[in-house]
Short mmCIF file of C-alpha atoms in Angstrom, two decimals:
data_model
loop_
_atom_site.label_atom_id
_atom_site.label_comp_id
_atom_site.label_asym_id
_atom_site.label_seq_id
_atom_site.Cartn_x
_atom_site.Cartn_y
_atom_site.Cartn_z
CA MET A 1462 -13.17 -20.15 20.20
CA LYS A 1463 -15.33 -17.24 21.31
CA ILE A 1464 -17.01 -15.12 18.62
CA GLY A 1465 -17.35 -11.35 18.85
CA ILE A 1466 -18.35 -8.58 16.47
CA ALA A 1467 -17.15 -5.10 15.58
CA VAL A 1468 -19.46 -2.18 16.29
CA GLY A 1469 -19.03 1.40 15.18
CA ASP A 1470 -16.58 2.86 12.68
CA LEU A 1471 -15.04 -0.40 11.47
CA ARG A 1472 -18.43 -1.15 9.90
CA GLY A 1473 -18.73 2.31 8.35
CA PRO A 1474 -19.96 5.74 9.51
CA THR A 1475 -22.10 5.14 12.59
CA GLY A 1476 -24.32 7.51 14.56
CA ALA A 1477 -24.81 7.29 18.31
CA ALA A 1478 -28.18 5.55 18.17
CA GLU A 1479 -26.91 3.06 15.58
CA LEU A 1480 -23.84 2.34 17.69
CA VAL A 1481 -26.00 1.36 20.66
CA GLU A 1482 -28.35 -0.64 18.42
CA GLN A 1483 -25.45 -2.59 16.94
CA ALA A 1484 -24.35 -3.54 20.46
CA ARG A 1485 -27.90 -4.51 21.48
CA VAL A 1486 -28.27 -6.71 18.40
CA ALA A 1487 -24.90 -8.32 19.12
CA ALA A 1488 -25.90 -9.06 22.71
CA ALA A 1489 -29.25 -10.51 21.66
CA ALA A 1490 -27.50 -12.72 19.09
CA GLY A 1491 -25.24 -14.14 21.79
CA PHE A 1492 -21.90 -12.73 20.68
CA ALA A 1493 -19.29 -12.75 23.42
CA THR A 1494 -17.86 -9.27 22.87
CA ALA A 1495 -18.57 -6.04 21.00
CA TRP A 1496 -15.32 -4.48 19.80
CA VAL A 1497 -14.74 -0.79 19.07
CA SER A 1498 -11.83 0.48 16.99
CA GLN A 1499 -10.03 3.80 17.27
CA ALA A 1500 -9.41 5.56 13.98
CA LEU A 1501 -10.57 8.97 12.78
CA GLY A 1502 -14.14 8.88 14.01
CA TRP A 1503 -15.55 7.71 17.32
CA ASP A 1504 -13.31 7.92 20.35
CA ALA A 1505 -13.21 4.29 21.42
CA MET A 1506 -13.40 4.97 25.16
CA VAL A 1507 -16.28 7.42 24.81
CA ALA A 1508 -18.11 4.93 22.60
CA LEU A 1509 -17.76 2.20 25.21
CA GLY A 1510 -19.06 4.55 27.87
CA ALA A 1511 -22.17 5.02 25.71
CA LEU A 1512 -22.55 1.24 25.45
CA GLY A 1513 -22.30 0.68 29.19
CA PRO A 1514 -26.07 0.23 29.73
CA VAL A 1515 -26.26 -2.56 27.11
CA PRO A 1516 -26.48 -5.81 29.10
CA GLY A 1517 -25.35 -9.31 28.31
CA ILE A 1518 -22.15 -8.69 26.38
CA ALA A 1519 -18.51 -7.83 27.10
CA PHE A 1520 -16.67 -4.97 25.40
CA GLY A 1521 -13.23 -4.44 23.95
CA THR A 1522 -11.05 -1.91 22.17
CA ALA A 1523 -9.17 -3.07 19.10
CA VAL A 1524 -7.23 -0.98 19.46
CA VAL A 1525 -6.44 2.30 21.17
CA PRO A 1526 -3.16 3.68 19.77
CA VAL A 1527 -1.11 4.72 22.77
CA PRO A 1528 1.25 7.41 21.41
CA GLN A 1529 -1.55 9.99 21.56
CA ARG A 1530 -2.58 9.15 25.17
CA HIS A 1531 -0.37 9.29 28.22
CA PRO A 1532 -0.85 6.16 30.35
CA LEU A 1533 -2.26 8.22 33.22
CA VAL A 1534 -4.97 9.44 30.82
CA LEU A 1535 -5.72 6.02 29.37
CA ALA A 1536 -5.77 4.38 32.80
CA GLY A 1537 -8.39 6.88 33.95
CA GLN A 1538 -10.44 6.29 30.81
CA ALA A 1539 -10.21 2.49 31.06
CA LEU A 1540 -11.17 2.40 34.72
CA SER A 1541 -14.05 4.78 34.00
CA VAL A 1542 -15.29 2.38 31.30
CA GLN A 1543 -14.95 -0.46 33.79
CA ALA A 1544 -17.12 1.40 36.28
CA VAL A 1545 -19.75 2.24 33.65
CA THR A 1546 -19.89 -1.27 32.14
CA GLY A 1547 -19.70 -3.31 35.32
CA ASN A 1548 -16.11 -4.40 34.62
CA ARG A 1549 -16.68 -5.88 31.16
CA LEU A 1550 -13.73 -4.31 29.32
CA THR A 1551 -10.80 -5.84 27.47
CA LEU A 1552 -8.38 -3.00 26.79
CA GLY A 1553 -6.63 -3.51 23.48
CA VAL A 1554 -3.73 -1.15 22.87
CA GLY A 1555 -1.32 -0.67 20.01
CA ALA A 1556 1.66 1.36 18.88
CA GLY A 1557 -0.33 2.88 16.02
CA ILE A 1558 0.50 2.87 12.32
CA ALA A 1559 3.73 4.78 11.85
CA GLY A 1560 2.43 6.41 8.69
CA MET A 1561 -0.30 8.06 10.77
CA VAL A 1562 1.36 8.64 14.14
CA GLY A 1563 4.26 10.57 12.63
CA PRO A 1564 2.73 12.68 9.85
CA MET A 1565 -0.63 13.34 11.54
CA PHE A 1566 0.40 13.90 15.14
CA GLY A 1567 4.06 14.80 14.83
CA LEU A 1568 4.98 12.10 17.34
CA PRO A 1569 8.07 9.88 17.28
CA VAL A 1570 7.66 6.43 15.73
CA ASP A 1571 11.10 4.96 16.39
CA ARG A 1572 11.52 1.97 18.74
CA PRO A 1573 7.82 1.09 18.95
CA ALA A 1574 8.41 -2.06 21.02
CA ARG A 1575 10.58 -0.15 23.50
CA ARG A 1576 7.93 2.53 23.79
CA MET A 1577 5.18 -0.05 24.28
CA ARG A 1578 7.19 -1.85 26.95
CA GLU A 1579 7.64 1.32 28.97
CA TYR A 1580 4.00 2.28 28.40
CA LEU A 1581 2.76 -1.04 29.79
CA GLU A 1582 5.19 -0.87 32.69
CA VAL A 1583 3.31 2.28 33.69
CA LEU A 1584 -0.22 1.48 32.54
CA ILE A 1585 -0.70 -1.93 34.14
CA PRO A 1586 0.23 -0.84 37.69
CA LEU A 1587 -2.04 2.19 37.26
CA LEU A 1588 -4.91 -0.09 36.30
CA ARG A 1589 -4.32 -2.00 39.55
CA GLY A 1590 -4.69 1.25 41.50
CA GLU A 1591 -0.98 1.56 42.26
CA SER A 1592 1.06 4.75 42.25
CA VAL A 1593 3.83 5.02 39.68
CA ALA A 1594 7.08 6.94 39.67
CA PHE A 1595 8.62 6.19 36.31
CA SER A 1596 11.27 7.94 34.28
CA GLY A 1597 12.36 5.87 31.32
CA GLU A 1598 13.95 6.33 27.92
CA THR A 1599 10.68 7.28 26.21
CA LEU A 1600 8.18 8.03 28.98
CA THR A 1601 7.82 9.84 32.27
CA ALA A 1602 4.89 9.28 34.62
CA PHE A 1603 4.23 10.10 38.26
CA GLY A 1604 0.87 9.63 39.94
CA SER A 1605 -2.08 7.29 40.34
CA VAL A 1606 -5.69 6.86 39.22
CA ALA A 1607 -8.66 5.61 41.22
CA VAL A 1608 -12.26 4.98 40.11
CA PRO A 1609 -14.54 3.40 42.75
CA GLY A 1610 -15.89 0.01 41.71
CA ALA A 1611 -13.51 -0.41 38.80
CA GLN A 1612 -11.41 -3.54 38.51
CA PRO A 1613 -8.27 -3.84 36.37
CA PRO A 1614 -9.27 -4.79 32.82
CA SER A 1615 -7.56 -7.46 30.80
CA VAL A 1616 -4.93 -5.86 28.55
CA VAL A 1617 -3.99 -7.16 25.11
CA VAL A 1618 -1.51 -5.70 22.65
CA ALA A 1619 -1.72 -5.37 18.87
CA ALA A 1620 1.36 -7.33 17.87
CA LEU A 1621 2.47 -8.68 14.51
CA GLY A 1622 6.28 -8.51 14.71
CA PRO A 1623 8.69 -10.44 16.96
CA ALA A 1624 9.64 -7.59 19.28
CA MET A 1625 6.04 -6.51 19.93
CA LEU A 1626 4.91 -10.11 20.41
CA ARG A 1627 7.62 -10.51 23.03
CA VAL A 1628 6.34 -7.41 24.84
CA ALA A 1629 2.78 -8.76 24.70
CA ARG A 1630 3.88 -12.15 26.01
CA GLU A 1631 5.87 -10.70 28.90
CA LEU A 1632 3.64 -7.83 30.03
CA ALA A 1633 0.06 -8.32 28.77
CA ASP A 1634 -2.62 -11.01 28.71
CA GLY A 1635 -2.26 -11.68 25.01
CA THR A 1636 -2.52 -10.13 21.58
CA VAL A 1637 -5.17 -8.85 19.22
CA THR A 1638 -4.53 -8.94 15.47
CA TRP A 1639 -6.22 -7.35 12.48
CA LEU A 1640 -5.92 -8.88 8.99
CA ALA A 1641 -3.71 -11.77 10.08
CA GLY A 1642 -4.72 -15.04 8.40
CA PRO A 1643 -4.62 -18.58 9.79
CA LYS A 1644 -1.14 -19.38 8.45
CA ALA A 1645 0.49 -16.30 10.01
CA LEU A 1646 -1.43 -16.88 13.23
CA GLY A 1647 -0.74 -20.59 13.54
CA GLU A 1648 2.86 -20.64 12.36
CA TYR A 1649 4.06 -17.36 13.83
CA VAL A 1650 1.81 -15.41 16.20
CA VAL A 1651 0.63 -18.26 18.45
CA PRO A 1652 4.07 -19.91 18.81
CA SER A 1653 5.62 -16.52 19.53
CA ILE A 1654 3.19 -15.49 22.25
CA GLY A 1655 2.45 -18.89 23.78
CA LYS A 1656 -0.67 -21.03 23.81
CA ALA A 1657 -1.68 -19.89 27.30
CA ALA A 1658 -2.20 -16.31 26.11
CA ARG A 1659 -5.34 -14.76 24.69
CA VAL A 1660 -5.06 -14.67 20.90
CA ILE A 1661 -7.80 -12.47 19.50
CA ALA A 1662 -7.99 -12.37 15.71
CA ALA A 1663 -10.13 -9.88 13.79
CA LEU A 1664 -11.07 -10.05 10.11
CA PRO A 1665 -13.68 -8.72 7.70
CA ALA A 1666 -16.38 -11.34 7.04
CA CYS A 1667 -19.21 -11.86 4.60
CA VAL A 1668 -21.53 -14.78 3.93
CA THR A 1669 -22.19 -14.47 0.23
CA ALA A 1670 -22.66 -16.34 -3.02
CA LYS A 1671 -20.47 -13.74 -4.76
CA GLU A 1672 -17.17 -14.54 -3.08
CA SER A 1673 -14.76 -13.18 -5.69
CA GLY A 1674 -16.57 -9.84 -5.95
CA VAL A 1675 -16.73 -9.37 -2.18
CA ARG A 1676 -13.05 -10.25 -1.76
CA ALA A 1677 -12.12 -7.72 -4.45
CA ARG A 1678 -14.21 -5.04 -2.74
CA ILE A 1679 -12.59 -5.76 0.66
CA SER A 1680 -9.14 -5.54 -0.93
CA ALA A 1681 -10.07 -2.15 -2.37
CA ASP A 1682 -11.66 -0.87 0.86
CA PHE A 1683 -8.60 -1.85 2.91
CA ALA A 1684 -6.00 -1.11 0.23
CA LEU A 1685 -4.09 1.18 2.60
CA ALA A 1686 -3.17 -1.84 4.73
CA ALA A 1687 -1.34 -3.49 1.84
CA ARG A 1688 0.83 -0.36 1.54
CA SER A 1689 1.57 -0.20 5.28
CA PRO A 1690 4.81 -1.92 6.34
CA GLU A 1691 3.15 -3.25 9.50
CA TYR A 1692 0.44 -5.09 7.56
CA ARG A 1693 2.55 -5.84 4.50
CA ALA A 1694 4.75 -8.02 6.69
CA VAL A 1695 1.82 -10.10 7.94
CA PHE A 1696 0.40 -10.45 4.42
CA ASP A 1697 3.79 -11.70 3.28
CA ARG A 1698 3.83 -14.29 6.07
CA GLU A 1699 0.44 -15.45 4.88
CA GLY A 1700 1.55 -15.43 1.26
CA VAL A 1701 -1.28 -13.17 0.09
CA ALA A 1702 -1.66 -9.83 -1.64
CA GLY A 1703 -4.04 -8.05 0.71
CA ALA A 1704 -7.05 -7.91 2.98
CA GLY A 1705 -9.48 -9.59 0.60
CA ASP A 1706 -7.37 -12.74 0.62
CA VAL A 1707 -7.53 -13.22 4.39
CA ALA A 1708 -11.14 -12.13 4.94
CA VAL A 1709 -13.66 -14.77 6.00
CA VAL A 1710 -15.82 -14.86 2.87
CA GLY A 1711 -17.96 -17.40 1.05
CA ASP A 1712 -21.10 -19.44 1.48
CA GLU A 1713 -22.02 -20.93 4.84
CA ASP A 1714 -19.90 -24.04 4.38
CA ALA A 1715 -16.88 -22.03 3.27
CA VAL A 1716 -17.19 -19.64 6.21
CA THR A 1717 -17.50 -22.58 8.61
CA THR A 1718 -14.31 -24.08 7.18
CA GLN A 1719 -12.44 -20.78 7.49
CA LEU A 1720 -13.51 -20.36 11.11
CA GLY A 1721 -12.25 -23.88 11.78
CA ARG A 1722 -8.84 -22.96 10.37
CA LEU A 1723 -8.63 -20.00 12.72
CA ARG A 1724 -9.59 -22.17 15.68
CA ASP A 1725 -7.06 -24.82 14.69
CA ALA A 1726 -4.38 -22.14 14.37
CA GLY A 1727 -4.75 -21.43 18.09
CA VAL A 1728 -7.07 -18.40 18.00
CA THR A 1729 -8.96 -18.20 21.30
CA GLU A 1730 -11.30 -15.37 20.29
CA PHE A 1731 -12.39 -14.21 16.85
CA PHE A 1732 -14.31 -11.09 15.99
CA PHE A 1733 -15.49 -9.92 12.62
CA SER A 1734 -16.52 -6.79 10.81
CA PRO A 1735 -19.57 -7.55 8.62
CA GLN A 1736 -19.05 -6.64 4.97
CA GLY A 1737 -21.12 -6.61 1.79
CA SER A 1738 -24.65 -5.44 1.10
CA ALA A 1739 -27.10 -4.84 3.92
CA ALA A 1740 -28.64 -8.26 3.25
CA GLU A 1741 -25.24 -9.95 3.19
CA GLN A 1742 -24.21 -8.26 6.43
CA GLN A 1743 -27.44 -9.38 8.10
CA ARG A 1744 -26.91 -12.96 6.91
CA THR A 1745 -23.29 -12.84 8.08
CA VAL A 1746 -24.39 -11.81 11.56
CA GLU A 1747 -27.00 -14.58 11.62
CA VAL A 1748 -24.60 -17.28 10.46
CA LEU A 1749 -21.74 -16.36 12.77
CA ALA A 1750 -24.15 -16.06 15.68
CA GLU A 1751 -24.68 -19.82 15.30
CA PHE A 1752 -21.07 -20.33 16.42
CA THR A 1753 -21.49 -18.49 19.72
#
């Protein structure tokens, strides 16, 4: 199981210099991939362009919500990142949280799996440099994108439900999950998508002697997830109340055991967002670097 690390907004407000430093530290520690999220701060694709000069590490998005970006736009951005980074990108995409996509952007949120299927049917040929002429139920796209030196990136889909997992299995290279625990991954996600696929799991993590307090703080920090239907379903599959219950938290032995459970569940790549005090985050990075 490869180990990666989140950089940027998922770890808190991050300036440009700090973003690059986080990636440099991750590369020096031997982590496989630095992952950038897309929320209400850094644009994930711009952030990865800024990280392009950092050597010795791959990059990924986890994830770019696609309703706000036409596939012709995202294909151009992804291939540009490939050119800047020397083809080190894994492009993680998702349907977005309905509670944000609808109210914030005024975009439709019905039939997310149907919309993702059509989106990938356009995006993936574009990433291969092909022209598309597509007029579907939810999407229209005509054109092509070309960036010299850019190769098609691996594409993974944020998928927690059966319909989206089917789309990921049929059209993408795998899935990337956030806040899915080992039970949900091993009993549901991996069997649904197939063991040959990339299964990238992401969780908050903290090496600490104050496990209960850190778990409570993570539950509070990510309380919105417990109220989101998309994440509520995966918490219910795990049999837990919220994010603090699935986070990788505890002393070194406990964290090692939890990583083993993820590996045994069929996770091929794990990345974490360091939590806790500055000292705890530093220790978490040091301990998980030992697994690279």
